[in-house]
CSV table of C-alpha atoms in Angstrom, one decimal:
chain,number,residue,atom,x,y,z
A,1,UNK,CA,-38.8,99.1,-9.7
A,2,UNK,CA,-39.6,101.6,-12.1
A,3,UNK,CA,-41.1,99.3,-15.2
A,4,UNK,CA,-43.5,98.5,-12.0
A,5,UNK,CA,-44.5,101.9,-11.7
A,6,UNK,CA,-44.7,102.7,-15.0
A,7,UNK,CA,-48.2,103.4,-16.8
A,8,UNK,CA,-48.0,101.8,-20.1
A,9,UNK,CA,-50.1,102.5,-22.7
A,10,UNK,CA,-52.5,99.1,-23.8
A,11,UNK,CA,-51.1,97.4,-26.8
A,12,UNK,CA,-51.7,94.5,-29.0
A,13,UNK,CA,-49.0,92.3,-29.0
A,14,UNK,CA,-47.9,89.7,-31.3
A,15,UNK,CA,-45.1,87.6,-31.5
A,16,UNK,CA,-43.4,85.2,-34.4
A,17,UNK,CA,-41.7,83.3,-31.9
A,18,UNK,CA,-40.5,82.1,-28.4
A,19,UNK,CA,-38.3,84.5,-26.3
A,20,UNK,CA,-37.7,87.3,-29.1
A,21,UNK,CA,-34.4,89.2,-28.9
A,22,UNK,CA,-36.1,91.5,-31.8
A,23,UNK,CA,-39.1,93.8,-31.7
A,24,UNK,CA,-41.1,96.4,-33.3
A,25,UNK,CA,-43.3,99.4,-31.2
A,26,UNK,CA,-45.9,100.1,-34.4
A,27,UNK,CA,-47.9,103.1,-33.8
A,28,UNK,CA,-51.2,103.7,-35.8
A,29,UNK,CA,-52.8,106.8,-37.2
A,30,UNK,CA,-55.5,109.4,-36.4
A,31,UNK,CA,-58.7,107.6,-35.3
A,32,UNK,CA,-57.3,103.8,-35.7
A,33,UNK,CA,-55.8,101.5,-32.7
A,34,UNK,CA,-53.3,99.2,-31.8
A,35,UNK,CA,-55.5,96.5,-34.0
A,36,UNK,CA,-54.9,98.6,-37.4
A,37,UNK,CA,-51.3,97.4,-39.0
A,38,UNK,CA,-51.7,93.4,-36.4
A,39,UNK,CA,-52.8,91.7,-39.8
A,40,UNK,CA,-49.2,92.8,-41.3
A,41,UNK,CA,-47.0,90.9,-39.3
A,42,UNK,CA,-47.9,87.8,-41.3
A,43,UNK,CA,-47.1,88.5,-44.6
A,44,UNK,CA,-43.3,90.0,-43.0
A,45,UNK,CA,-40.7,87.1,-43.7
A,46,UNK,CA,-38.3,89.6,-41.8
A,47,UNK,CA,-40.3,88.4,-39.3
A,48,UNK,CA,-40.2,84.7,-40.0
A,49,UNK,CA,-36.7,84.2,-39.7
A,50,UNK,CA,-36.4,85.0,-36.1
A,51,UNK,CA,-38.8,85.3,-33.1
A,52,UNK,CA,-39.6,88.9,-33.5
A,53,UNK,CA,-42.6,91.0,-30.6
A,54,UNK,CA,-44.6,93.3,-32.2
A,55,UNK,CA,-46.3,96.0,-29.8
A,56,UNK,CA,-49.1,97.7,-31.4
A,57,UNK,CA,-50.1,100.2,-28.8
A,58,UNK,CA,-53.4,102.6,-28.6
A,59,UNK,CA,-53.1,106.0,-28.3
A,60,UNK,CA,-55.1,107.9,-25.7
A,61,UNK,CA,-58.6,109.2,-27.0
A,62,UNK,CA,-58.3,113.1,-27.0
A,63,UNK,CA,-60.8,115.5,-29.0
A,64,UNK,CA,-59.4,116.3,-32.6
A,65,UNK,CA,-59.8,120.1,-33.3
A,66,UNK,CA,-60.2,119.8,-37.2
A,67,UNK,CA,-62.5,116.7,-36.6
A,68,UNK,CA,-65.1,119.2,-34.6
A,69,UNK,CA,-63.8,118.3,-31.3
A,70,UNK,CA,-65.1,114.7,-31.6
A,71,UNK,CA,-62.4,112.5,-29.3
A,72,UNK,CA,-60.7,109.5,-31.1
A,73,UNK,CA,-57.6,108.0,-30.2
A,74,UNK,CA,-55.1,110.6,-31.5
A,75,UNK,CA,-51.1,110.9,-30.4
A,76,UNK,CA,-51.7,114.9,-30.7
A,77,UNK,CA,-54.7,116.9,-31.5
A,78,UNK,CA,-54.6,118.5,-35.0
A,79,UNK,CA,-55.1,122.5,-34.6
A,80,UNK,CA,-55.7,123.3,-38.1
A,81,UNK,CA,-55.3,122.1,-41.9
A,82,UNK,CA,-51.7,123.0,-42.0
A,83,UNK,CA,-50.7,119.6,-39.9
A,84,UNK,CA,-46.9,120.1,-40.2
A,85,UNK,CA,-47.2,123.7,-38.4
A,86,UNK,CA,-50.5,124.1,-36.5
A,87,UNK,CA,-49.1,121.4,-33.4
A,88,UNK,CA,-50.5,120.2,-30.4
A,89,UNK,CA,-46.4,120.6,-28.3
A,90,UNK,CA,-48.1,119.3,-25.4
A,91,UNK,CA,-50.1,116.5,-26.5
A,92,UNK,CA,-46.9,115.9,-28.7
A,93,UNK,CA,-44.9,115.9,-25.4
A,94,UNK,CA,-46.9,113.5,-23.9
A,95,UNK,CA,-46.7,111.2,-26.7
A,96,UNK,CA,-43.1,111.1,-26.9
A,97,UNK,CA,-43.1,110.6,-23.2
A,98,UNK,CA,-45.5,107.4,-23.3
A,99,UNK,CA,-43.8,105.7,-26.8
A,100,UNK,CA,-40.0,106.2,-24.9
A,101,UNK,CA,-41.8,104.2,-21.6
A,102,UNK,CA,-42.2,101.8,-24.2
A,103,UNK,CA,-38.9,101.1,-25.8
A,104,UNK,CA,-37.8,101.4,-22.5
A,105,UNK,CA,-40.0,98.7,-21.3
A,106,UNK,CA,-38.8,96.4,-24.2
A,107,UNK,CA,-35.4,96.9,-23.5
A,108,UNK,CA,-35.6,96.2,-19.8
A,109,UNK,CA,-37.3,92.9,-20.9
A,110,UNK,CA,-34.0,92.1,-23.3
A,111,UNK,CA,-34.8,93.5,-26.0
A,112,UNK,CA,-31.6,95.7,-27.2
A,113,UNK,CA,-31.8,98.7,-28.0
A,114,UNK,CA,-29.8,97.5,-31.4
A,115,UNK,CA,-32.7,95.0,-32.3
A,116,UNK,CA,-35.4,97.8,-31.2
A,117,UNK,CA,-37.5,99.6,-34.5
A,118,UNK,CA,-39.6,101.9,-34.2
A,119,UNK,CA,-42.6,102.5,-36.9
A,120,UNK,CA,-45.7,104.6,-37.4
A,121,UNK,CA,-47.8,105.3,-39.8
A,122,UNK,CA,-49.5,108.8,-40.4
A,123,UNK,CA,-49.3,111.1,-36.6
A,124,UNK,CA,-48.0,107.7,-35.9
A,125,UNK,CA,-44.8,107.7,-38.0
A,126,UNK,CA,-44.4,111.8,-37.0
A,127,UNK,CA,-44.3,110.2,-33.6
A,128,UNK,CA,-41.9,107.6,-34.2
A,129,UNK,CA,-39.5,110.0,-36.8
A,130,UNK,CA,-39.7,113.0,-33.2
A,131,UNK,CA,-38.8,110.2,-30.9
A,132,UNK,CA,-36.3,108.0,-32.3
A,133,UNK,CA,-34.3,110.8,-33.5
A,134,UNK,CA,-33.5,111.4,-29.9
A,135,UNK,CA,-33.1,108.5,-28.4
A,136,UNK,CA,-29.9,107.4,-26.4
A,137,UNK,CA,-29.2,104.5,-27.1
A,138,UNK,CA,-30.1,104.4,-31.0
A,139,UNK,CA,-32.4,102.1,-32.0
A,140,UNK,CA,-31.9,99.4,-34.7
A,141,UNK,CA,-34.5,101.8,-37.5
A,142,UNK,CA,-37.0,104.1,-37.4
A,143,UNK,CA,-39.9,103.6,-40.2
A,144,UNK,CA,-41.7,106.4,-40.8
A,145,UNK,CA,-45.1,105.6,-42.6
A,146,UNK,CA,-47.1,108.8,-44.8
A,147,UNK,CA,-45.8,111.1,-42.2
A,148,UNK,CA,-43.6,114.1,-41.7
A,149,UNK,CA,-41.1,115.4,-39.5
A,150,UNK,CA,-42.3,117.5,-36.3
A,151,UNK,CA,-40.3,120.4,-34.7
A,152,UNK,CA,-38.3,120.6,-38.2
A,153,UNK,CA,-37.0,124.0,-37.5
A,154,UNK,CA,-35.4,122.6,-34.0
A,155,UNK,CA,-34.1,119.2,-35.4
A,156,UNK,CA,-30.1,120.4,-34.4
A,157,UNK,CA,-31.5,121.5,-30.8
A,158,UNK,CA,-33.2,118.0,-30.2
A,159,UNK,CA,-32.2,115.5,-32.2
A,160,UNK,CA,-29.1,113.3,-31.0
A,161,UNK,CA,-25.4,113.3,-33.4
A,162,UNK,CA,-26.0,109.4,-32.7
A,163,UNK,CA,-29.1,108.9,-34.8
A,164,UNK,CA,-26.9,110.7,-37.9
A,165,UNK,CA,-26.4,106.8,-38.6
A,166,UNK,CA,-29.8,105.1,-37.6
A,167,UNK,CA,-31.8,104.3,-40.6
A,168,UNK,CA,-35.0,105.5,-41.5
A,169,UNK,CA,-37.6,104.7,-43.6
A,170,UNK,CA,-40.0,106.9,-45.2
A,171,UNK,CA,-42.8,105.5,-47.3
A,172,UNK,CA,-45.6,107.8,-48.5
A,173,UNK,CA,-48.4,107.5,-51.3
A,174,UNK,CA,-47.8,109.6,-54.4
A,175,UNK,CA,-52.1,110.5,-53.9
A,176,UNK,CA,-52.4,111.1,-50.6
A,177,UNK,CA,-55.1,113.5,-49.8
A,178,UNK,CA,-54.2,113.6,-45.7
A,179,UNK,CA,-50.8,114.3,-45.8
A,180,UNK,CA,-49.4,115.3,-49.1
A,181,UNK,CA,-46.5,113.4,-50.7
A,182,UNK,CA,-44.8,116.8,-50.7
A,183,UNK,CA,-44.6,117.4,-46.7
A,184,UNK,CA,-43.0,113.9,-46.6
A,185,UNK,CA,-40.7,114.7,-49.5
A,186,UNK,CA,-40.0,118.0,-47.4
A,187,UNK,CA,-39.2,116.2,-44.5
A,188,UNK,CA,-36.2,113.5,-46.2
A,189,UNK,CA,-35.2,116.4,-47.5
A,190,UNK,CA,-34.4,118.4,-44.3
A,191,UNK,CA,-32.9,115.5,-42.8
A,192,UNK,CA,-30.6,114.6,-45.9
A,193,UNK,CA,-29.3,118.4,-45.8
A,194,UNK,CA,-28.8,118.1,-41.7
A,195,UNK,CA,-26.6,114.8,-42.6
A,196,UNK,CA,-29.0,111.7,-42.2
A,197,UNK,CA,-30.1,109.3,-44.8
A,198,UNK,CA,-33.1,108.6,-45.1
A,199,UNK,CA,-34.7,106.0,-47.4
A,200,UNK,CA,-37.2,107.6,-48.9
A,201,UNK,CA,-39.8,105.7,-51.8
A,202,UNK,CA,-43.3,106.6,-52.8
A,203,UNK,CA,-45.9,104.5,-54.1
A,204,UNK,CA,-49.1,105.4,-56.3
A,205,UNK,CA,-51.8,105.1,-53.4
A,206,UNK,CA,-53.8,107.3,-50.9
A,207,UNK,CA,-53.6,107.6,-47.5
A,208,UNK,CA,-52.7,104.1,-46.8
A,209,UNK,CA,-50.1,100.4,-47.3
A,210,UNK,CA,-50.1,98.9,-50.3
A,211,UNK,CA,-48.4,95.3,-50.6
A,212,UNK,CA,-45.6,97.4,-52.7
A,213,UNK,CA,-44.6,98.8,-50.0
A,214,UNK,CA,-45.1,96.4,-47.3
A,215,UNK,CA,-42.6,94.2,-49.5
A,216,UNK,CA,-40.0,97.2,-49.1
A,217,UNK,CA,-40.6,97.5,-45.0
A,218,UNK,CA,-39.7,93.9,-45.5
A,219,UNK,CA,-36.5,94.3,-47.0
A,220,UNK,CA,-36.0,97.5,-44.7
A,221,UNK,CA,-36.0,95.1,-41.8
A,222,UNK,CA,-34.4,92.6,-42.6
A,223,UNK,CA,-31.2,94.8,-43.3
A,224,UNK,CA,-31.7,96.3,-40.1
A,225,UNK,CA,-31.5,93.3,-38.2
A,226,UNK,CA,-29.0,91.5,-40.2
């Protein structure tokens, strides 16, 4: 009754296999949709070895304060240049609401919550870091793409003791001009000093994959579903 009533957000969806027991909820960056990391799922031999759904959703289009107001598809507006403390809570809120309907969603269609990751890359990944965190029940990983953490200074107050042992993934270019390597760096840190382990590599790119790194997200799944 409720995944009836439930508005989900439009998604790409792409799948490796009949009936999946595995999937990924991939959310894209400031400005992109659900089409951006699609061409990915290919070249993933995590991916290959079992029947794995990949959900690419769109964020809604909302105006983007530092952009000049122009709307784009955005999982929070930006207030100002310093992105990890000038924070839109309640486009945040809403975010977190509509990527938990989601997992949710996946799970009520079989997916378990243990064979459940969830990714984003940029505002993407600082969704995906905010909402797996406090998820009940954990999810399988949590891959967290040239992002940072949100509500930092809160993580004891909303964060779950389960997620101590999810792992996370933190990939971030060493020259990336959007959000610097340091807020990233900032961000493992925190997390490693409040008891979780993140994984945390850096590549010499911009604001963006390289096939470095998708090789590691690789490897990062495949020892979360193994």
């Amino acid at each position: 009754m409720e995944s009836q009533s439930r508005q989900l957000l439009e998604s790409v969806v792409r799948e490796t296999g009949p009936d999946p027991r595995h999937a990924v909820i991939w959310l894209h960056g400031l400005g992109a949709d659900g089409n951006d990391f699609a061409p990915i799922v290919p070249q993933l031999q995590s991916a290959a070895r079992r029947p794995v759904r990949f959900v690419f959703p769109h964020a809604p289009v909302r105006p983007v304060t530092v952009n000049g107001g122009m709307a784009m598809r955005a999982w929070y507006d930006i207030l100002g240049m310093e992105i990890d403390r000038d924070q839109d809570r309640e486009g945040i809120r809403a975010s977190l609401a509509q990527v938990n309907d989601l997992l949710d969603d996946q799970i009520e269609r079989g997916i378990p919550a243990e064979n459940l990751i969830l990714a984003g890359f940029s505002q993407g990944g600082a969704i995906a870091l905010r909402c797996g965190l406090a998820r009940r029940p954990v999810l399988a990983g949590i891959m967290v793409l040239s992002a940072y953490l949100l509500d930092a200074d809160r993580l004891a107050e909303w964060a779950v003791s389960e997620a101590m042992d999810v792992p996370i993934f933190m990939g971030h270019g060493s020259q990336d001009p959007v959000v610097p390597a340091r807020l990233g760096q900032a961000s493992a840190e925190r997390l490693q000093a409040a008891g979780y382990a993140p994984e945390w590599q850096t590549w010499p790119m911009p604001h963006s994959v390289c096939p470095e790194e998708i090789a590691a997200i690789d490897q990062w799944l495949e020892r979360c579903w193994a």
